[in-house]
Amino acid sequence: MRRPGEWLGRTLAYLWSGWGAVASLLLFLALWDLGNRLYGSFILPSPLEALGALGELLAHGALQQQLLATLFRALAGFAIAVSFGTLLGSIAGLSMTAAMAARPLVTVLLGVPPIAWIVLALLWFGASDGTPIFTVAITTVPMTFAAAMQGARTLDGDLRRMARAFRAGPWLRFTDVYLPHILSYVFPAWITALGMSWKVVVMAELLSTPDGVGAGLAAARINLDTAQTLAWILAVVGTLLVAEYILLEPIKRHLERWRSDEH
Amino acid sequence: MVSAVLSTFGGRVALLFAYGFRPFFLLAAGYAILPILLWSGFLLGWSPPPTEGDPFAWHMHEMVYGLGGAALAGFLLTAVPEFTDCTPVTGRPLAALVACWLAARVAIWTAASIGLWPAAALNLLFLGWLIALVAKPLWTRAAGRHRAFLYGLAAIWVVEAGIFYAWLGGNLEGFQWTTREGLSTAVGLFTILILIAHSRISMVIVNRTLEDLGDTERMYLARPPRRNLAIFAIGLFLVLDVPVPGTTLTGWVALAAMAATLNILNDWHLGRVLRETYVLALYVVLWLIALGFGSIGIECLTGGWLGRGSRHLLSTGAMGLAILAVLTIAGQIHTGRTLADTWSIRASFAAIVLAALTRAVPVWLAPSAYVGIAYGLSGLLWTTGFGLYLITIGPMLLAPRVDGEPG
Amino acid sequence: MSIEALTIERLSHRFGISDILDRVSLRVAAGEVVALVGPSGCGKTTLLHLAAGLLDVVEGRIDNGFDAHAVMFQEPRLLPWFSALENIAWGLKARRVERAERLAAAFAIGAELGLSDDDLAKYPHELSGGMRQRVALARALAVRPQLLLLDEPFSALDMGLRRELQDLLIREIRDRGLAVLLVTHDLTEAVRLSHRILVMAAAPGHIVHEESLTADWLARDRRFIFDRLTALLAQPALAETFRTEGAPAW
């Protein structure tokens, strides 16, 4: 039904539509540059200086090494949120009682600021990988849990009966009836959770670990190196932008094309 | 009124002034060729500079305000009556405007002996007159949609005044603003006018071509937010280019202008229709604008790595191709024809694009010994492009409409 | 293997403390269209769900001698994340038919029911109500059933669309020789489509009247339908049954 050329065309069209965003980002860089002209490089290094510092970090290999350490921690925490949060949430959603009992718990967990978790994690795990991973997991699990629970709660009984009337087996019912529905609830939550993990992990590292992007930021602060600070920020934001718009957004579009009007 | 004019004058001369596009398109195409031949000769060291004084300023001014002015006049005097349903300027008033343009050219060429004052006065008079002719219909009859064009025209007039002020030895306090900088600004303003006019022409051409191809599903829509973002970025660049030229600040804005222009191309990716000659020509105009601002941005951020030659992507490239495309499209449609897709028309478009690339790119890559050859080649391609126009479309401009309608 | 017929004997059913069905017996033979009519809450939908195996039989007996049956509901109940074509093929997917084969079958039956290639490529939310119900009908027919169980299949559609789909259904019933058990509260529909009409009364549901219609479908014009409706409503049992709902829906 769908030609491969069409897929390629759609991908190119998607990438091309990014020029508008690039234009506004470049205008932001101009504004940043203006700030540099007004306040000088000590307060606000120019975009080129920050990019230069980024290039230096890249040349030393420091950037890749620290980014990898951070990436590992963020993804480990995120993986816990995706697997446990989604699984437990789906199960809780199937039972009215469990859903009722879990809802206030989710509200409480979502209400605790990440910085409070970091302090607790420091007491429990010390300056190890455990602190950032725990902090990421505990702040993102409630998000995926709540979304999966909501998805499971809203499963359509009519569709379930239709599937039974056509004598669909349990596996087909799971893959074709339940899973797409729950995914449509859970996927946006995963994207939010990933963004959250990325921010929380840097914060946790800043306070707890000897390596990672957060530690790099802490070092730049101690050295009063504003250009390097901005370079780290660029690296963090850049990685997230790439992950979100090159990886997750296309997956999301593909999974949810049955909802949009253009496909 | 047209028939009255015809009976008074009779013959071809009367026909020439039957509609604004006829004399001005002919003059524009002819004037695209002559000064460039002289200029190329000078660049290659074969002939003395065409005038005394700053030959670069002379070259830029005659291309931007001489050629650009004639093309603009032909386009406005033809398009404005169509957009706003007002009476076109024809006959004696049109002949007078043409005379004014010719006088302005003579004044520039003879400036070495009679001074720059007559040139300044005649050039400003011509542009002011043209603006006065179209200002009223554009302002009152077009529900605001076309007013942006009027602001652009006014800016071009003001910049022309500034250019002559600097040329006459005036000094704008605090700015390194010379005639050449002024002319760069004028090229930028022309690209904004091109973006505005371009969207209206494209709506007609692209959708007509889609129809011809039998594509009923897709439709070309020039989305104003995309165009406005590009116009904003280009405008901001032109403003910053005066007080802080060549800085990183200006460079980022130039790159933003590039990205915003590339963003307009999203409207254009409609499949096979892009392979059709006229659609492709209009599409390439946008690419040249994007490449032009992109290379200016890189030049600013790297401290002059690409050299100023890359500005020819905007002038020779975007302006040249847009002018030739408008001359070709309007020249055929307003003489009652459908658009022909002949090899000579394709070749003329291709020649202008190649002229821009050979003028801009070798400066980045080639050792300076070869750059002279590139200049010569670029000039040759450019004259070929407009020469082909004069041969194929020129006779149509001197003949009555084929459908028997007046104009 | 039993004979090709749906036989229901002394079927009773209850939800909690309320009796829904009380010793209902009926039989649908091969190629026969039987309509169950009655007021809302008379248990006709429950009966259909029991026949479809969506509810467990507690008291009485249901003997379904047909090899295959398919159900069509009042709402289309399409899977929103699949295209119309994939939805039509889904019943076959549940029967483990190869992908290429089931898509080809879905394509053929979609075309038969007036769905264009464009419609088949669309997702359910892009289709109109009538188109969606067509897709649901195609999905039911795709599994090549001998028995169709229809639960008020067209009641959500407006008059024109309803007649159009009824005509389509008549064509398919005739061409395929289908047996149909049709639940409806639209007497006109029952008169247009069926060979026998069983009238049910509520609390608890039981059959109060049976009416046979032998005329060929082609012969059932407006006059015929009007006459039969009038005759039906003259029956005291029927008038009694439908009084609770006011005028019948024709």
Short mmCIF file of C-alpha atoms in Angstrom, two decimals, chain B residues 37-259:
data_model
loop_
_atom_site.label_atom_id
_atom_site.label_comp_id
_atom_site.label_asym_id
_atom_site.label_seq_id
_atom_site.Cartn_x
_atom_site.Cartn_y
_atom_site.Cartn_z
CA LEU B 37 30.34 43.68 -21.50
CA LEU B 38 32.22 46.89 -20.69
CA TRP B 39 32.66 45.84 -17.05
CA SER B 40 34.05 42.41 -17.93
CA GLY B 41 36.48 44.05 -20.33
CA PHE B 42 37.66 46.29 -17.51
CA LEU B 43 37.97 43.41 -14.99
CA LEU B 44 40.04 41.41 -17.48
CA GLY B 45 42.25 44.44 -18.15
CA TRP B 46 41.25 44.77 -21.80
CA SER B 47 39.64 48.18 -21.57
CA PRO B 48 39.75 51.31 -19.39
CA PRO B 49 37.12 51.75 -16.65
CA PRO B 50 33.77 52.76 -18.17
CA THR B 51 33.70 55.98 -16.12
CA GLU B 52 35.95 58.01 -13.88
CA GLY B 53 35.50 57.81 -10.16
CA ASP B 54 34.79 54.54 -8.29
CA PRO B 55 34.21 51.97 -11.05
CA PHE B 56 32.85 49.42 -8.56
CA ALA B 57 30.19 51.82 -7.34
CA TRP B 58 29.33 52.59 -10.95
CA HIS B 59 28.98 48.89 -11.81
CA MET B 60 26.87 48.10 -8.77
CA HIS B 61 24.64 51.14 -9.17
CA GLU B 62 23.88 50.51 -12.81
CA MET B 63 23.06 46.89 -12.17
CA VAL B 64 20.91 47.51 -9.10
CA TYR B 65 19.21 50.82 -9.94
CA GLY B 66 19.64 50.86 -13.73
CA LEU B 67 18.70 47.29 -14.62
CA GLY B 68 16.77 46.70 -11.41
CA GLY B 69 14.93 50.01 -11.82
CA ALA B 70 13.83 49.24 -15.38
CA ALA B 71 12.70 45.72 -14.47
CA LEU B 72 10.88 47.06 -11.41
CA ALA B 73 9.12 49.70 -13.52
CA GLY B 74 8.04 47.14 -16.13
CA PHE B 75 6.81 44.76 -13.46
CA LEU B 76 4.95 47.38 -11.38
CA LEU B 77 3.30 49.13 -14.32
CA THR B 78 1.97 45.75 -15.47
CA ALA B 79 1.23 43.94 -12.20
CA VAL B 80 -0.33 46.80 -10.24
CA PRO B 81 -3.19 47.38 -12.73
CA GLU B 82 -3.80 43.63 -12.62
CA PHE B 83 -3.77 43.34 -8.81
CA THR B 84 -5.72 46.50 -8.09
CA ASP B 85 -7.88 46.92 -11.18
CA CYS B 86 -6.74 50.49 -11.86
CA THR B 87 -6.02 52.16 -15.21
CA PRO B 88 -2.57 51.25 -16.56
CA VAL B 89 0.01 53.91 -17.42
CA THR B 90 0.42 53.91 -21.21
CA GLY B 91 1.19 56.19 -24.12
CA ARG B 92 2.73 59.62 -23.51
CA PRO B 93 3.09 59.38 -19.71
CA LEU B 94 4.78 56.01 -20.15
CA ALA B 95 7.08 57.44 -22.84
CA ALA B 96 7.98 60.29 -20.49
CA LEU B 97 8.91 57.85 -17.71
CA VAL B 98 11.03 55.85 -20.16
CA ALA B 99 12.74 59.07 -21.23
CA CYS B 100 13.47 59.86 -17.59
CA TRP B 101 15.10 56.46 -17.09
CA LEU B 102 17.21 56.94 -20.26
CA ALA B 103 18.24 60.42 -19.15
CA ALA B 104 19.30 59.04 -15.78
CA ARG B 105 21.51 56.47 -17.55
CA VAL B 106 23.08 59.16 -19.78
CA ALA B 107 23.71 61.32 -16.71
CA ILE B 108 25.55 58.49 -14.97
CA TRP B 109 27.68 57.69 -18.03
CA THR B 110 28.63 61.29 -18.52
CA ALA B 111 29.06 62.07 -14.82
CA ALA B 112 32.82 62.45 -15.28
CA SER B 113 32.29 65.55 -17.41
CA ILE B 114 28.99 67.02 -16.14
CA GLY B 115 29.29 66.03 -12.48
CA LEU B 116 27.14 63.67 -10.35
CA TRP B 117 24.37 66.12 -9.50
CA PRO B 118 22.30 65.55 -12.67
CA ALA B 119 22.64 61.77 -12.19
CA ALA B 120 21.48 62.04 -8.59
CA ALA B 121 18.52 64.22 -9.49
CA LEU B 122 17.39 62.12 -12.47
CA ASN B 123 17.73 58.78 -10.71
CA LEU B 124 15.77 59.95 -7.69
CA LEU B 125 13.21 61.58 -9.97
CA PHE B 126 12.70 58.35 -11.94
CA LEU B 127 12.22 56.19 -8.84
CA GLY B 128 10.05 58.82 -7.11
CA TRP B 129 7.91 59.16 -10.22
CA LEU B 130 7.47 55.40 -10.48
CA ILE B 131 6.50 55.17 -6.81
CA ALA B 132 4.04 58.03 -7.24
CA LEU B 133 2.38 56.22 -10.16
CA VAL B 134 1.75 53.03 -8.18
CA ALA B 135 1.43 54.42 -4.64
CA LYS B 136 -2.23 55.35 -4.82
CA PRO B 137 -3.62 52.06 -6.14
CA LEU B 138 -1.30 50.06 -3.87
CA TRP B 139 -2.30 52.10 -0.85
CA THR B 140 -6.04 52.49 -1.34
CA ARG B 141 -7.28 49.64 -3.50
CA ALA B 142 -5.41 46.65 -2.21
CA ALA B 143 -6.75 46.15 1.29
CA GLY B 144 -3.30 46.40 2.91
CA ARG B 145 -2.00 43.27 1.31
CA HIS B 146 0.25 45.10 -1.13
CA ARG B 147 1.31 47.92 1.15
CA ALA B 148 4.43 45.98 2.19
CA PHE B 149 5.59 46.44 -1.37
CA LEU B 150 5.19 50.18 -1.03
CA TYR B 151 7.32 50.29 2.15
CA GLY B 152 10.03 48.37 0.30
CA LEU B 153 9.93 50.82 -2.61
CA ALA B 154 10.16 53.77 -0.26
CA ALA B 155 13.18 52.19 1.47
CA ILE B 156 14.86 51.67 -1.89
CA TRP B 157 14.34 55.36 -2.73
CA VAL B 158 15.74 56.50 0.64
CA VAL B 159 18.79 54.26 0.22
CA GLU B 160 19.32 55.66 -3.29
CA ALA B 161 19.30 59.15 -1.80
CA GLY B 162 21.87 58.04 0.78
CA ILE B 163 24.01 56.47 -1.92
CA PHE B 164 24.21 59.71 -3.90
CA TYR B 165 24.82 61.68 -0.70
CA ALA B 166 27.85 59.49 0.00
CA TRP B 167 28.89 59.50 -3.65
CA LEU B 168 28.85 63.29 -3.70
CA GLY B 169 31.28 63.23 -0.79
CA GLY B 170 28.86 63.49 2.09
CA ASN B 171 29.72 61.70 5.29
CA LEU B 172 27.17 60.05 7.53
CA GLU B 173 28.33 60.71 11.07
CA GLY B 174 29.67 57.60 12.81
CA PHE B 175 29.06 55.12 9.99
CA GLN B 176 31.51 53.60 7.58
CA TRP B 177 28.77 53.99 5.06
CA THR B 178 29.96 54.43 1.53
CA THR B 179 28.25 54.15 -1.82
CA ARG B 180 29.16 50.48 -2.01
CA GLU B 181 27.62 49.65 1.38
CA GLY B 182 24.51 51.52 0.33
CA LEU B 183 24.30 49.45 -2.82
CA SER B 184 24.64 46.23 -0.79
CA THR B 185 21.70 47.40 1.30
CA ALA B 186 19.77 48.10 -1.89
CA VAL B 187 20.42 44.54 -3.12
CA GLY B 188 19.05 43.28 0.22
CA LEU B 189 15.95 45.43 -0.17
CA PHE B 190 15.46 44.07 -3.67
CA THR B 191 15.57 40.49 -2.29
CA ILE B 192 12.75 41.47 0.10
CA LEU B 193 10.71 42.88 -2.80
CA ILE B 194 11.47 39.69 -4.72
CA LEU B 195 10.18 37.54 -1.84
CA ILE B 196 6.92 39.50 -1.77
CA ALA B 197 6.37 39.56 -5.54
CA HIS B 198 7.66 36.01 -5.89
CA SER B 199 4.92 34.55 -3.67
CA ARG B 200 2.17 36.11 -5.79
CA ILE B 201 3.69 35.01 -9.10
CA SER B 202 4.34 31.51 -7.74
CA MET B 203 0.75 31.04 -6.55
CA VAL B 204 -0.31 31.40 -10.18
CA ILE B 205 2.53 29.56 -11.92
CA VAL B 206 2.89 26.58 -9.56
CA ASN B 207 -0.83 25.89 -9.23
CA ARG B 208 -1.35 26.25 -12.97
CA THR B 209 1.47 23.76 -13.55
CA LEU B 210 0.04 21.35 -10.97
CA GLU B 211 -3.25 21.54 -12.85
CA ASP B 212 -1.51 20.89 -16.18
CA LEU B 213 0.16 17.83 -14.68
CA GLY B 214 -3.24 16.58 -13.51
CA ASP B 215 -2.25 16.70 -9.86
CA THR B 216 -5.50 17.55 -8.12
CA GLU B 217 -4.49 16.45 -4.65
CA ARG B 218 -1.74 18.93 -3.98
CA MET B 219 -1.92 22.69 -3.97
CA TYR B 220 0.77 25.29 -3.62
CA LEU B 221 0.15 27.76 -0.86
CA ALA B 222 2.66 30.53 -0.09
CA ARG B 223 2.29 30.62 3.67
CA PRO B 224 2.66 34.19 4.95
CA PRO B 225 4.25 33.30 8.36
CA ARG B 226 7.16 31.58 6.64
CA ARG B 227 7.70 34.45 4.23
CA ASN B 228 7.35 37.03 6.98
CA LEU B 229 9.97 35.33 9.14
CA ALA B 230 12.40 35.45 6.20
CA ILE B 231 11.59 39.09 5.49
CA PHE B 232 12.07 39.92 9.16
CA ALA B 233 15.46 38.19 9.29
CA ILE B 234 16.66 39.84 6.06
CA GLY B 235 15.40 43.23 7.24
CA LEU B 236 17.17 42.81 10.58
CA PHE B 237 20.35 41.87 8.75
CA LEU B 238 20.16 44.98 6.55
CA VAL B 239 19.63 47.20 9.60
CA LEU B 240 22.57 45.65 11.51
CA ASP B 241 24.77 45.66 8.42
CA VAL B 242 24.91 49.47 8.58
CA PRO B 243 26.27 50.08 12.14
CA VAL B 244 28.04 46.74 12.75
CA PRO B 245 28.91 45.22 9.36
CA GLY B 246 30.98 42.06 9.20
CA THR B 247 30.54 41.19 12.89
CA THR B 248 29.45 37.88 14.38
CA LEU B 249 26.18 39.52 15.48
CA THR B 250 25.36 40.36 11.85
CA GLY B 251 26.62 36.94 10.79
CA TRP B 252 24.18 35.03 13.00
CA VAL B 253 21.32 37.11 11.65
CA ALA B 254 22.48 36.43 8.07
CA LEU B 255 22.47 32.70 8.82
CA ALA B 256 18.99 33.08 10.32
CA ALA B 257 17.93 34.74 7.05
CA MET B 258 19.32 31.74 5.20
CA ALA B 259 17.47 29.24 7.40
#
